[in-house]
XYZ file of C-alpha atoms in Angstrom:
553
model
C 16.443 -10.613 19.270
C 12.985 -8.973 19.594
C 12.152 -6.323 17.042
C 9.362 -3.250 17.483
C 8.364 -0.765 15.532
C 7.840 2.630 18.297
C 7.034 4.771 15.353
C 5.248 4.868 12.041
C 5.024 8.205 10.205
C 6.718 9.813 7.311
C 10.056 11.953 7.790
C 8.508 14.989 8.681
C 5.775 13.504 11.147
C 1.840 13.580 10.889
C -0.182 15.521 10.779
C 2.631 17.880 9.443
C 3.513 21.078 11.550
C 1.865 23.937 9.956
C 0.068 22.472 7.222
C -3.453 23.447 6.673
C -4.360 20.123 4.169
C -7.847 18.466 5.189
C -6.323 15.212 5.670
C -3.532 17.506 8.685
C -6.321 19.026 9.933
C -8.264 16.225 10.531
C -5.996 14.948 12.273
C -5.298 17.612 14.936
C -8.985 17.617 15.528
C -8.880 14.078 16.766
C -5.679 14.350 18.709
C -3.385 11.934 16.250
C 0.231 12.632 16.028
C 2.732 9.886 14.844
C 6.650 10.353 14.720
C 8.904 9.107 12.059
C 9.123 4.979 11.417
C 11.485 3.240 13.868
C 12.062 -0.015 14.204
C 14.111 -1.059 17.236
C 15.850 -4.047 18.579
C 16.065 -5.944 22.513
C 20.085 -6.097 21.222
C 20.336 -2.296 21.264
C 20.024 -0.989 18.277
C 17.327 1.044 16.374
C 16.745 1.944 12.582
C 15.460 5.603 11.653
C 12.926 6.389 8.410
C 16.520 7.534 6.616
C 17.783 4.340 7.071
C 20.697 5.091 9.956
C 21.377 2.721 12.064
C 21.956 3.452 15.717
C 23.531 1.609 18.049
C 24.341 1.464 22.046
C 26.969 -0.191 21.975
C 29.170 2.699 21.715
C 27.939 6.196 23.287
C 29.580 9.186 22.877
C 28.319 11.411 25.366
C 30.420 12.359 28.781
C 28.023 12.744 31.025
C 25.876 9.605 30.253
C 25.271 7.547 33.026
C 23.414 4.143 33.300
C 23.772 0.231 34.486
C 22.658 -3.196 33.244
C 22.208 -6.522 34.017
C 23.952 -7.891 30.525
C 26.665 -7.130 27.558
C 23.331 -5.747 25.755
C 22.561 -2.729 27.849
C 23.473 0.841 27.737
C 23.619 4.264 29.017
C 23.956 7.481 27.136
C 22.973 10.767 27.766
C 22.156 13.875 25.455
C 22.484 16.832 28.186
C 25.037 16.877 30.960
C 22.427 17.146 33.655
C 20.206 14.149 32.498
C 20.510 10.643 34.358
C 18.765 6.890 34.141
C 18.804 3.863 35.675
C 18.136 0.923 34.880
C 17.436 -2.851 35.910
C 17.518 -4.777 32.971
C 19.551 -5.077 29.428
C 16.888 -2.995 27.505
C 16.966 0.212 29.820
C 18.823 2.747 28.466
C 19.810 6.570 30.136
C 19.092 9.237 27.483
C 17.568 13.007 28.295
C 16.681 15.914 25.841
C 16.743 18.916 28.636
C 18.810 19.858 31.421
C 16.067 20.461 33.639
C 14.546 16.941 32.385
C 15.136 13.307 33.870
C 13.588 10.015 33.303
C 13.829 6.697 35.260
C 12.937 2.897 34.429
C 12.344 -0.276 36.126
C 12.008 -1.957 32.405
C 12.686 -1.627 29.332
C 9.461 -1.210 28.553
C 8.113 1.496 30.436
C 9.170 4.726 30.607
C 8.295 8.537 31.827
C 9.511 11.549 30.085
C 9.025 15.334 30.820
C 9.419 18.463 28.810
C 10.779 21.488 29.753
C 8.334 24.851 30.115
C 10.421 26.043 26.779
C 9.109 22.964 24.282
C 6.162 23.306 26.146
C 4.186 25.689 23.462
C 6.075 23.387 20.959
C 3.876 22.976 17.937
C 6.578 20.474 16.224
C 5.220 16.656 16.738
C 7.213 14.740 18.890
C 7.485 11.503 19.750
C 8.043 9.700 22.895
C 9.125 5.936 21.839
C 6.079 4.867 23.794
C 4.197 2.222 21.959
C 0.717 3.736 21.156
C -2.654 1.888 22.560
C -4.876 -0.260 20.788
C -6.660 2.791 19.413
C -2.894 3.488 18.036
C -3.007 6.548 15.251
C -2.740 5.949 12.004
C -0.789 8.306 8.761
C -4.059 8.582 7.502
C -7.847 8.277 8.721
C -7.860 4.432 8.587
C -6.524 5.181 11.975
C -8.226 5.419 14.979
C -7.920 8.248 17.176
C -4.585 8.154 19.599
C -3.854 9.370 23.126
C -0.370 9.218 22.429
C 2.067 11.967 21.711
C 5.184 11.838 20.665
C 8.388 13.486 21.537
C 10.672 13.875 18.818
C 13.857 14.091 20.996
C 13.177 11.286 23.623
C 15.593 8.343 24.137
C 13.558 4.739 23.563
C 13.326 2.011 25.802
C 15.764 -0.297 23.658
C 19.040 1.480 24.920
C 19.563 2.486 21.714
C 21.698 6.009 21.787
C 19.619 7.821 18.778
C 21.779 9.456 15.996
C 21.053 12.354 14.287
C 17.846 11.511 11.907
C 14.377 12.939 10.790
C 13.132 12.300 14.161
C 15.259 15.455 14.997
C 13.772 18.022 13.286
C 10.192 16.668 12.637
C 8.405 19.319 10.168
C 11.387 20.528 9.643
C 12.007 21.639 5.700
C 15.152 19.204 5.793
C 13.107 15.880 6.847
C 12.119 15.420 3.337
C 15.525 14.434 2.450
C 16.505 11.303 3.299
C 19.833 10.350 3.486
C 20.295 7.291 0.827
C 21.736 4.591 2.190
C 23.389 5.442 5.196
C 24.451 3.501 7.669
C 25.659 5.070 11.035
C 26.541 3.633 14.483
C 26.714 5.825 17.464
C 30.309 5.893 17.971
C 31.497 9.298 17.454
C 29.108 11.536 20.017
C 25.965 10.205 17.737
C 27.012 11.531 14.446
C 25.806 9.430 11.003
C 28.399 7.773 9.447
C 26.939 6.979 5.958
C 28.222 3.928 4.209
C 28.054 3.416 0.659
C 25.627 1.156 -1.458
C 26.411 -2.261 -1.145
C 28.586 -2.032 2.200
C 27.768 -3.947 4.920
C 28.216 -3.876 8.546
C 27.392 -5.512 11.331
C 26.360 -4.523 15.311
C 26.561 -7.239 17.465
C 24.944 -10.388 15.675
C 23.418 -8.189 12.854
C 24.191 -7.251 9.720
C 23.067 -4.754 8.042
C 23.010 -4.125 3.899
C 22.615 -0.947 2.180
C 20.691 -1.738 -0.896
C 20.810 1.917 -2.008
C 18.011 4.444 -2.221
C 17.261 4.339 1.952
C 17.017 0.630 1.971
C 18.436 -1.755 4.576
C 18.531 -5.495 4.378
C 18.527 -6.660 8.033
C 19.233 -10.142 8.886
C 20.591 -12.409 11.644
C 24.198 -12.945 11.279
C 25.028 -16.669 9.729
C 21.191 -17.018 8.862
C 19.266 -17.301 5.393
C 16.122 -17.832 7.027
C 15.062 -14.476 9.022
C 15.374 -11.477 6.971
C 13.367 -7.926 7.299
C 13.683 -5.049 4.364
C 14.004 -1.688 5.876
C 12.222 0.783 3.188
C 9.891 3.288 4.958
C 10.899 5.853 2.273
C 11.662 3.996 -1.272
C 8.071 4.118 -2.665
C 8.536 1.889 -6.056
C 11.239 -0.687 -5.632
C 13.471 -0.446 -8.843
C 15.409 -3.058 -10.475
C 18.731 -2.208 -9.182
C 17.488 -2.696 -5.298
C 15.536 -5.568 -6.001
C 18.003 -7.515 -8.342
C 20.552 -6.546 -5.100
C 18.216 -7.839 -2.972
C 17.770 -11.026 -4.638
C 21.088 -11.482 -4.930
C 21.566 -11.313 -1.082
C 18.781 -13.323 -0.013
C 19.517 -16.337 -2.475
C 16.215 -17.340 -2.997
C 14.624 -17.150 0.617
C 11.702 -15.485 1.083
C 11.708 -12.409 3.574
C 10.434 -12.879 6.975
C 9.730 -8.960 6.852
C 8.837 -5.819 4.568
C 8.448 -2.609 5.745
C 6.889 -0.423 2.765
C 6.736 3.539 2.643
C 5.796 5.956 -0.298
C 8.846 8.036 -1.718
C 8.567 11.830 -0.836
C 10.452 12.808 -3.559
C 7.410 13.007 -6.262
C 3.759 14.015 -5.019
C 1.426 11.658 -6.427
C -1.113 12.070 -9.526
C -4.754 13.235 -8.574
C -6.574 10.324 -7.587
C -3.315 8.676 -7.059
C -2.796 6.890 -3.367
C 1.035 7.015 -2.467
C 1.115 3.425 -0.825
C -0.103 2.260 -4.594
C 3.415 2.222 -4.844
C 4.112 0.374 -1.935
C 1.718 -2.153 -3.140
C 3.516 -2.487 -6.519
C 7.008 -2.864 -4.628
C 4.902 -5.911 -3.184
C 3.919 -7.415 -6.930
C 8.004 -7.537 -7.771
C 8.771 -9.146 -4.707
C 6.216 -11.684 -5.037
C 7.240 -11.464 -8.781
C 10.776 -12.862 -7.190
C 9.588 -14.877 -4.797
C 10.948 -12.643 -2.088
C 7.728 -12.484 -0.624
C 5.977 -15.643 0.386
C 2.931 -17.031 2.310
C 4.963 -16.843 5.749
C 6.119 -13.069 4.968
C 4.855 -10.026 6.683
C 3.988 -6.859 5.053
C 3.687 -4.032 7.032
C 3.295 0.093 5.672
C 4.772 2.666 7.164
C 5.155 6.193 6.669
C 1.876 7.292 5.537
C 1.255 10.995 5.718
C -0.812 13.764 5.063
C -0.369 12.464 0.934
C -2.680 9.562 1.482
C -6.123 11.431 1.182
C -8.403 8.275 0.605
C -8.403 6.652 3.773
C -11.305 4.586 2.980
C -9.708 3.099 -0.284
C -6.329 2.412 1.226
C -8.874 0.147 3.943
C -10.294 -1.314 1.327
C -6.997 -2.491 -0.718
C -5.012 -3.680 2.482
C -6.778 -7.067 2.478
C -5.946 -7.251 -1.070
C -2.776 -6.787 -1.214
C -2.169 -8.955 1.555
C -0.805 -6.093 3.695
C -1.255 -4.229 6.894
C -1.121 -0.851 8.166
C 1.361 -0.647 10.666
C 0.564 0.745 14.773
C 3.122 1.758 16.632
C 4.059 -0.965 19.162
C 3.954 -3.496 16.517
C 6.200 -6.564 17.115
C 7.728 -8.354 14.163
C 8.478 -11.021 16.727
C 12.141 -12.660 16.841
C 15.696 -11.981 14.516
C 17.649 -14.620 14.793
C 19.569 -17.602 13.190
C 17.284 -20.440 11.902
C 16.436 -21.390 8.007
C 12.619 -20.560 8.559
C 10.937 -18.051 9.519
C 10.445 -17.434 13.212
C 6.782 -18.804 14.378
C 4.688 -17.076 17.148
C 4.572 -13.633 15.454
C 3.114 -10.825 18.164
C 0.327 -8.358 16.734
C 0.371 -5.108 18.725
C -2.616 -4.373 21.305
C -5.498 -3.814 18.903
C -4.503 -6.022 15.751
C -6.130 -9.061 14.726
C -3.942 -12.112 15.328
C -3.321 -13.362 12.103
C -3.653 -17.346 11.097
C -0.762 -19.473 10.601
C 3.213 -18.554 11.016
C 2.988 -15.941 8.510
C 1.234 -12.988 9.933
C 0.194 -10.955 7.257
C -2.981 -12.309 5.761
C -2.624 -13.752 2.322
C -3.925 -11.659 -0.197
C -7.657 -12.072 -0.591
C -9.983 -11.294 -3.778
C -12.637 -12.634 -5.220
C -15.104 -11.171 -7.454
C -15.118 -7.250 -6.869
C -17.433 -4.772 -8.340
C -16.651 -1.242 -8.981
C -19.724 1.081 -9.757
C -19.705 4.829 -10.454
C -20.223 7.232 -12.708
C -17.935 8.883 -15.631
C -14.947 11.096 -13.710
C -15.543 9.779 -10.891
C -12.697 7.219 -10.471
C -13.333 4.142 -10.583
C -11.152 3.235 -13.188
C -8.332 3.766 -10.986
C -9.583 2.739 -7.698
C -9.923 -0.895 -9.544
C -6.434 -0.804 -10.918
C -5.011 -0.036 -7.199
C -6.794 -2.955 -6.164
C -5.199 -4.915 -7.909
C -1.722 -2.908 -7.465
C 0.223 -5.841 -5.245
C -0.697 -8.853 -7.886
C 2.207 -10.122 -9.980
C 0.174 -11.281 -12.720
C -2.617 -9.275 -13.857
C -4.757 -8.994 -17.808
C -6.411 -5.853 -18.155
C -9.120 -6.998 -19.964
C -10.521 -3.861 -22.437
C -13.700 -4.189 -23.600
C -14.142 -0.732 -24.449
C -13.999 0.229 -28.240
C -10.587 0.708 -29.459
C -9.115 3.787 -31.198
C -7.971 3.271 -35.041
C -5.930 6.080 -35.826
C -6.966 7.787 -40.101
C -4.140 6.033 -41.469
C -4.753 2.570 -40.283
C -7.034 -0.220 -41.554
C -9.435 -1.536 -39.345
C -9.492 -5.058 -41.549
C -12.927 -4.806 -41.793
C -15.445 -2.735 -44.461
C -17.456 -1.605 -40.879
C -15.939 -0.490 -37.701
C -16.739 -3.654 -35.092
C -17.762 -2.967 -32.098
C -14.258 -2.970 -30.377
C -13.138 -0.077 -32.893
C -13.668 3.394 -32.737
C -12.387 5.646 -35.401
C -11.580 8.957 -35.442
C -12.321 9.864 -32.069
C -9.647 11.871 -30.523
C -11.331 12.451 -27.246
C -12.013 8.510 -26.965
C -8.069 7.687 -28.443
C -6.791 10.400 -25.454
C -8.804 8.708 -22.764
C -7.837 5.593 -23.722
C -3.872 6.282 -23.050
C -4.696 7.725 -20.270
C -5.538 4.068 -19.035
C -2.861 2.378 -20.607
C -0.026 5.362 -19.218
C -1.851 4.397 -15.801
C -0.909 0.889 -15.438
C 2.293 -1.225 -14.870
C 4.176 -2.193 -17.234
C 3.824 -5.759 -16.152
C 0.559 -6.141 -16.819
C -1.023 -7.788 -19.554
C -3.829 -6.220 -22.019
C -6.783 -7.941 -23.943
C -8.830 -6.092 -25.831
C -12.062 -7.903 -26.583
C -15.674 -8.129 -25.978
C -15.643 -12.015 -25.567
C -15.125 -12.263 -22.302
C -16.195 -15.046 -20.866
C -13.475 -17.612 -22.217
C -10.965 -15.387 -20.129
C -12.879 -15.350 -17.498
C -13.502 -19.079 -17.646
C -9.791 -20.229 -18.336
C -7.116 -17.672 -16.829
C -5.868 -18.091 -13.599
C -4.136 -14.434 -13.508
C -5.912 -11.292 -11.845
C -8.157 -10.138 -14.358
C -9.251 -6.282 -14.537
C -12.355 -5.796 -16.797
C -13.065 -2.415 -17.540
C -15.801 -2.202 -18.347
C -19.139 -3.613 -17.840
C -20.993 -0.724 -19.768
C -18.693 -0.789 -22.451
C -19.213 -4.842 -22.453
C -22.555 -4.374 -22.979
C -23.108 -1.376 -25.486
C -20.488 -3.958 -27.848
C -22.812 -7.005 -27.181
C -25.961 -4.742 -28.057
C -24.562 -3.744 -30.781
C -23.533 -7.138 -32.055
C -26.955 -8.644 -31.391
C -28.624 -6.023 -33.754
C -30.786 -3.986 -30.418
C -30.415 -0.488 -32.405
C -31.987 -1.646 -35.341
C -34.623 -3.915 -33.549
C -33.208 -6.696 -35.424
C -35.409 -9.996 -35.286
C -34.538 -12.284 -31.661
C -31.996 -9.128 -30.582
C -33.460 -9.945 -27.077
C -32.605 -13.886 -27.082
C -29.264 -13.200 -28.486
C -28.487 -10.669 -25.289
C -29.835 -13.343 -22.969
C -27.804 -15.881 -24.441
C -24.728 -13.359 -24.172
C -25.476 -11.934 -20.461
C -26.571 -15.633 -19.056
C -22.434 -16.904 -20.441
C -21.367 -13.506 -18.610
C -22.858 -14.599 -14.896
C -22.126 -18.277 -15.521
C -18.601 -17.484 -16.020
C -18.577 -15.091 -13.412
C -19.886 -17.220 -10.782
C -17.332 -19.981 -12.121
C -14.319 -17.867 -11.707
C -12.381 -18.522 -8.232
C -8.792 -16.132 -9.497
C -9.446 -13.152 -8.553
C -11.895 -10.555 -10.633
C -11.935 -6.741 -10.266
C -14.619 -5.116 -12.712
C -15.923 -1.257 -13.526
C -18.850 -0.747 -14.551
C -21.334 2.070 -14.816
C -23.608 3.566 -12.386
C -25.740 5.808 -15.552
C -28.943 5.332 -13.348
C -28.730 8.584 -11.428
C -28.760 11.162 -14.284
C -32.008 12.846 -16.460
C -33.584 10.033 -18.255
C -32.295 9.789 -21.521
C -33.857 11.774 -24.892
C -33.060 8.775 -26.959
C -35.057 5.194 -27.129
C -31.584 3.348 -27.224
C -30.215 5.724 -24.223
C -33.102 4.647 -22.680
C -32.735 0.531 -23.351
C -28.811 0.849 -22.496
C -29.123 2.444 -19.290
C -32.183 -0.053 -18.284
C -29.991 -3.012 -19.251
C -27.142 -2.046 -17.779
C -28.801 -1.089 -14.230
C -30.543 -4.680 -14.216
C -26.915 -6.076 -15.173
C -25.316 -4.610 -12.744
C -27.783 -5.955 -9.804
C -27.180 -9.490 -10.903
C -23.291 -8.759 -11.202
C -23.745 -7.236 -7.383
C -25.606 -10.230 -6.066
C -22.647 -12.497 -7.297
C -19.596 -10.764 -6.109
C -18.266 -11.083 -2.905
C -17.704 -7.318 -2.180
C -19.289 -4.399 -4.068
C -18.055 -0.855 -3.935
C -19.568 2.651 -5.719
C -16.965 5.580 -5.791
C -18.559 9.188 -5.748
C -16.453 12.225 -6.323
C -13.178 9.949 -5.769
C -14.422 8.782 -2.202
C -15.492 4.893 -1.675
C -19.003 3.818 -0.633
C -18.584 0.624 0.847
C -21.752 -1.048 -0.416
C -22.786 -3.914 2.264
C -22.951 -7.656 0.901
């Protein structure tokens, strides 16, 4: 049983009907519309973004009309003067106006019209049609698309649609998707939802409602093949995934489909598919997701306003950005995973069975200046990895009441700063719970020895500690052999490490030069420092105002 995804956007479409947001308006001016996420099936059925099901098998419509060569082809028809034929099991007869028809000679090609009413229309619609290779994208990774979509339109599966988000795209009721339900198209096309935890099959699949709009959709009888249906669940929470481990028994997935949740907007500076990528840390966490699985992200609106960053994570987090047309390749019985995976016209093939790229890090620096994000950019980085030590090399608060242990503050404490003490939980609120922390100034033993992600943040902060300690403000005796010592262990470690290595660091070079002799020294040592980070690092990236600079190797 082939399976394709003919749609990739949010509920309510992109760019969203109306809207005037930079990232919507961008995307009008280069002609890039994308319907709600679909994912359809060569056995005649097709998933919505609110996680209905529908199915041919059983159309409710009088005046439907259509034949087929096999038990998996349908006809069904939306408007009593709308007609198809078709010549193989995968045509299907469907028509949205009365003054409207549509004919096939496969189920892969198809022509639709649109009455003179619709045609002033400003709603997106979407036409099923699998987009080029210069597919549109939910954000402006994508490449500009000469595809429309028709909201309304049958698809070339057979699959009679049910009522779903595709209906009313930008309408104020798309963001509400209906949890969990489950509908066949046996009653004229109306969504029957079934509770969490029911399953049901059409045909040879089965499908499991996991609860919050996710679908576990497998081959009947098989362990092996498995794809996870959440366009719309953002953060994957315990209950789902402890479900979902529970069903699968230990076998990897052979598919995830990822979307953000539309139910909160995200923090400033926050990327939506961050959570998408964190969903992909507790599977991976679980072992749900293995080398052979396929991670694909869907329904990416007008919300994901750093196009550039979101390009630069992807490889990362060993996922890709989903085109319409995509083919997750074959859904059937078998223990592995099925081989011979299909990109869509424009994707890279990728290596091996498994057709998502593993994830791939090295050693990453971050540069920019204070505000300006890179903090955060670095921790989304490293957003999909299961194991990750935040390593904090910045001063840490001591509140009035608490004893440092020590007659001086070191050079990891800093006392009685509010400002410092609020900034600092701002990092710490920021991260996943499931990551580690070390707070220390001795890096390179970390760096040396742990084969977890590592996140140091931050360079600067590394080195105003290690100045500090070597006696450089009070032009201490052999200060300047003591920092050599400590930056040369810094790059040999560095250069050493082969687990993967995100760092921040400061970019103080660009400002008025500094009033102060030891302003001066720190931001001379720390721009030298960061050029001999840069040379050995694999990729190298500044942020400015929130938007990446992709810095070339």
């Amino acid at each position: 049983m082939r399976l394709t995804l003919s749609a990739t956007g949010p509920a309510e479409g992109f760019p969203v009907a109306g809207c005037p947001c930079a990232v919507c308006s961008r995307a009008r001016r280069h002609g890039i519309r994308v319907g709600p996420a679909r994912l359809e099936s060569s056995g005649g059925w097709a998933v919505m973004v609110d996680a209905s099901v529908a199915s041919a098998a059983s159309a409710g419509s009088a005046a439907s009309a259509g034949s087929a060569a096999s038990a998996g082809s349908a006809a069904s028809a939306r408007s009593a003067a709308s007609a198809r034929s078709a010549a193989s099991a995968r045509s299907a007869a469907s028509a949205r106006s009365a003054a409207s028809a549509r004919s096939a000679a496969s189920a892969r090609s198809a022509a639709s019209a649109r009455s003179a009413a619709s045609a002033g229309s400003g709603a997106l619609r979407d036409s099923g049609a699998p987009q080029e290779s210069g597919a549109a994208h939910e954000s402006d990774v994508a490449r500009k698309s000469g595809a429309a979509h028709e909201s309304g339109s049958a698809h070339e599966s057979g699959a009679a649609v049910g009522p779903s988000a595709a209906d009313g795209v930008g309408d104020a009721g798309a963001d509400d998707p209906v949890a969990g339900a489950l509908s066949a198209a046996d009653d004229g096309g109306q969504a029957e939802p079934v509770p969490d935890g029911v399953e049901r099959r059409i045909g040879e699949t089965r499908f499991r409602s996991l609860g919050g709009g996710v679908l576990l959709i497998e081959a009947a009888g098989s362990s092996g093949n498995g794809v996870l249906w959440a366009p719309q669940a953002g953060d994957l929470d315990d209950r789902i995934l402890d479900a979902l481990d529970t069903a699968r028994s230990g076998n990897p997935l052979h598919t995830v489909i990822l979307g953000p949740s539309n139910a909160t907007p995200p923090d400033a500076g926050e990327m939506p598919s961050v959570a998408c990528a964190r969903s992909l840390a507790r599977l991976r966490a679980r072992r749900l997701v293995g080398e052979h699985t396929r991670a694909l992200l869907v329904g990416l609106g007008h919300r994901e306003t750093h196009p550039a960053r979101l390009e630069a994570c992807l490889p990362v987090w060993g996922a890709e950005l989903a085109r319409a047309g995509t083919v997750l390749g074959e859904l059937s019985p078998g223990p592995e995973p099925s081989p011979g995976l299909e990109p869509s016209p424009g994707l890279e093939p990728s290596p091996g069975p498994g057709p998502s790229p593993a994830p791939r890090v090295g050693r990453v620096l971050v540069l920019g200046g204070s505000g300006s994000g890179k903090s955060a950019f670095a921790e989304q980085m490293l957003s999909a990895a299961p194991e990750v030590v935040y390593l904090a090399t910045g001063p840490k608060p001591v509140a009035d009441d608490e004893e440092s242990g020590a007659d001086e503050p070191g050079p990891t404490e800093h006392p009685e700063d509010d400002e410092w003490a609020a900034r600092v939980l701002k990092h710490q609120q920021r991260r996943p719970d499931w990551w580690g922390t070390l707070e220390t100034i001795d890096v390179t033993q970390p760096l040396a020895s742990d084969g977890r992600a590592i996140l140091l943040d931050s360079v600067g902060t590394w080195l105003s500690g290690v100045l500090d300690r070597c006696g450089a403000w009070d032009d201490r005796p052999g200060w300047k052999d003591a920092l050599d010592a400590e930056i040369g262990a810094l790059l040999s470690a560095w250069r050493e490490r082969r687990a993967p290595l995100v760092a921040v660091s400061d970019e103080v070079g660009w400002s008025i030069v500094p009033s102060t002799e030891s302003g001066r020294l720190f931001r001379d040592q720390l721009g030298r420092l960061n050029a001999r980070l840069a040379d050995a690092s694999e990729e190298v990236h500044v942020i400015v105002a929130g938007r990446l600079l992709r810095t070339d190797a």
